[in-house]
Amino acid sequence: MLFQAHGPLWDLEGRPFQPERPLRRIVSLVPSLTETLFDLGLGDRVVGRTDYCIYPTEARSIPSVGGTKNPDLVRVIALQPDVVFVNVEENREADAQALAAQGIPVAVSFPRSVAEAIALVRRLAELFGLSHPPVLEEIEALEAARRQVIPERRPRVFCAIWKDPWMTFNAETYAHDVLTVCGGKNIFAHRRRRYPLAADLNPEVPARPVARDDRYPRLSEEEIRRAAPELILLPSEPYPFRPEDTETIRAHFRDTPAGRAGRVRWIDGSLLFWHGTRLRHALRILPEVLQGPFPAADDPGMGDGEEP
């Protein structure tokens, strides 16, 4: 598989990405990187984006080449980019290979932690000859300050990223590390996805070993209740939870500490899932979201979740 990481940014051969020519024309198929390029002062070089590249507002005036999973490759090629930025989770390897076959340089990213996200911003700055860009210094300062804060008590968090079935993320994801750095405890940090679906929802069903991504487990409602979350987060993506969903979900899980305390909160999903310069907003906003009163440690609703 050619989508293999080597440093913060690599090519399709798995080598650190090193452009052979100046990067004056950029197509970004990654919404978070489109925003990052603008924040680095490189917006005037972006000639193509996806439908989901909506931040900052100025990016919306740039021609779109389609979605992240279904870009119009003919349109991408017609833009004659010096580089196309892709991401392992956001984009398809087949599309990246097709562009590379046309002689277009492709740069791949896949940060799975706050530190790796910062390293990616730093590498982008280096690629374009930017020395100490203010936005990078801001992120580094916020991250350093956040890591110095040792919470007296971390809320036990269930972050739903899908429903029917319920889904979440484990410790091998960027979202988990953002949640941790901002002061939360992911109660499904050690939960791996099992195949097929029946095995994921019921541990008594034998799992079938497959070489597939196991970082996003599917959960039964019984498992969520047994894990006794003190805070339930409903992000706006990838499942489009809405602010008005909080009361419905609170009532549905009223027999959990989060439900009893009314601690079900909607959040802007980009704070958890968009790496790059969006991280500066996450480091400011999420710690406040995670604060609040928690049930007593001997609360009868405190169960034995996947992570003690």
Short mmCIF file of N, CA and C in Angstrom, two decimals, residues 96 132 189 240 255 262 280 306:
data_model
loop_
_atom_site.label_atom_id
_atom_site.label_comp_id
_atom_site.label_asym_id
_atom_site.label_seq_id
_atom_site.Cartn_x
_atom_site.Cartn_y
_atom_site.Cartn_z
N ALA A 96 -5.27 9.54 -5.92
CA ALA A 96 -3.90 10.05 -5.81
C ALA A 96 -2.98 9.39 -6.83
N HIS A 132 8.98 31.05 10.96
CA HIS A 132 8.22 31.38 12.17
C HIS A 132 6.90 32.09 11.86
N ALA A 189 -11.02 4.43 24.54
CA ALA A 189 -9.66 4.57 24.02
C ALA A 189 -9.06 3.24 23.57
N PRO A 240 -24.07 14.28 10.97
CA PRO A 240 -24.49 15.67 11.15
C PRO A 240 -25.40 15.89 12.37
N ASP A 255 -30.06 7.03 31.88
CA ASP A 255 -29.58 6.16 32.94
C ASP A 255 -28.05 6.13 33.02
N GLY A 262 -27.34 15.93 32.70
CA GLY A 262 -27.62 16.81 31.56
C GLY A 262 -26.38 17.23 30.82
N ARG A 280 -5.73 25.51 16.73
CA ARG A 280 -5.66 26.64 17.67
C ARG A 280 -7.04 26.93 18.27
N GLU A 306 -14.73 0.13 28.83
CA GLU A 306 -13.57 -0.47 28.18
C GLU A 306 -12.29 0.02 28.79
#
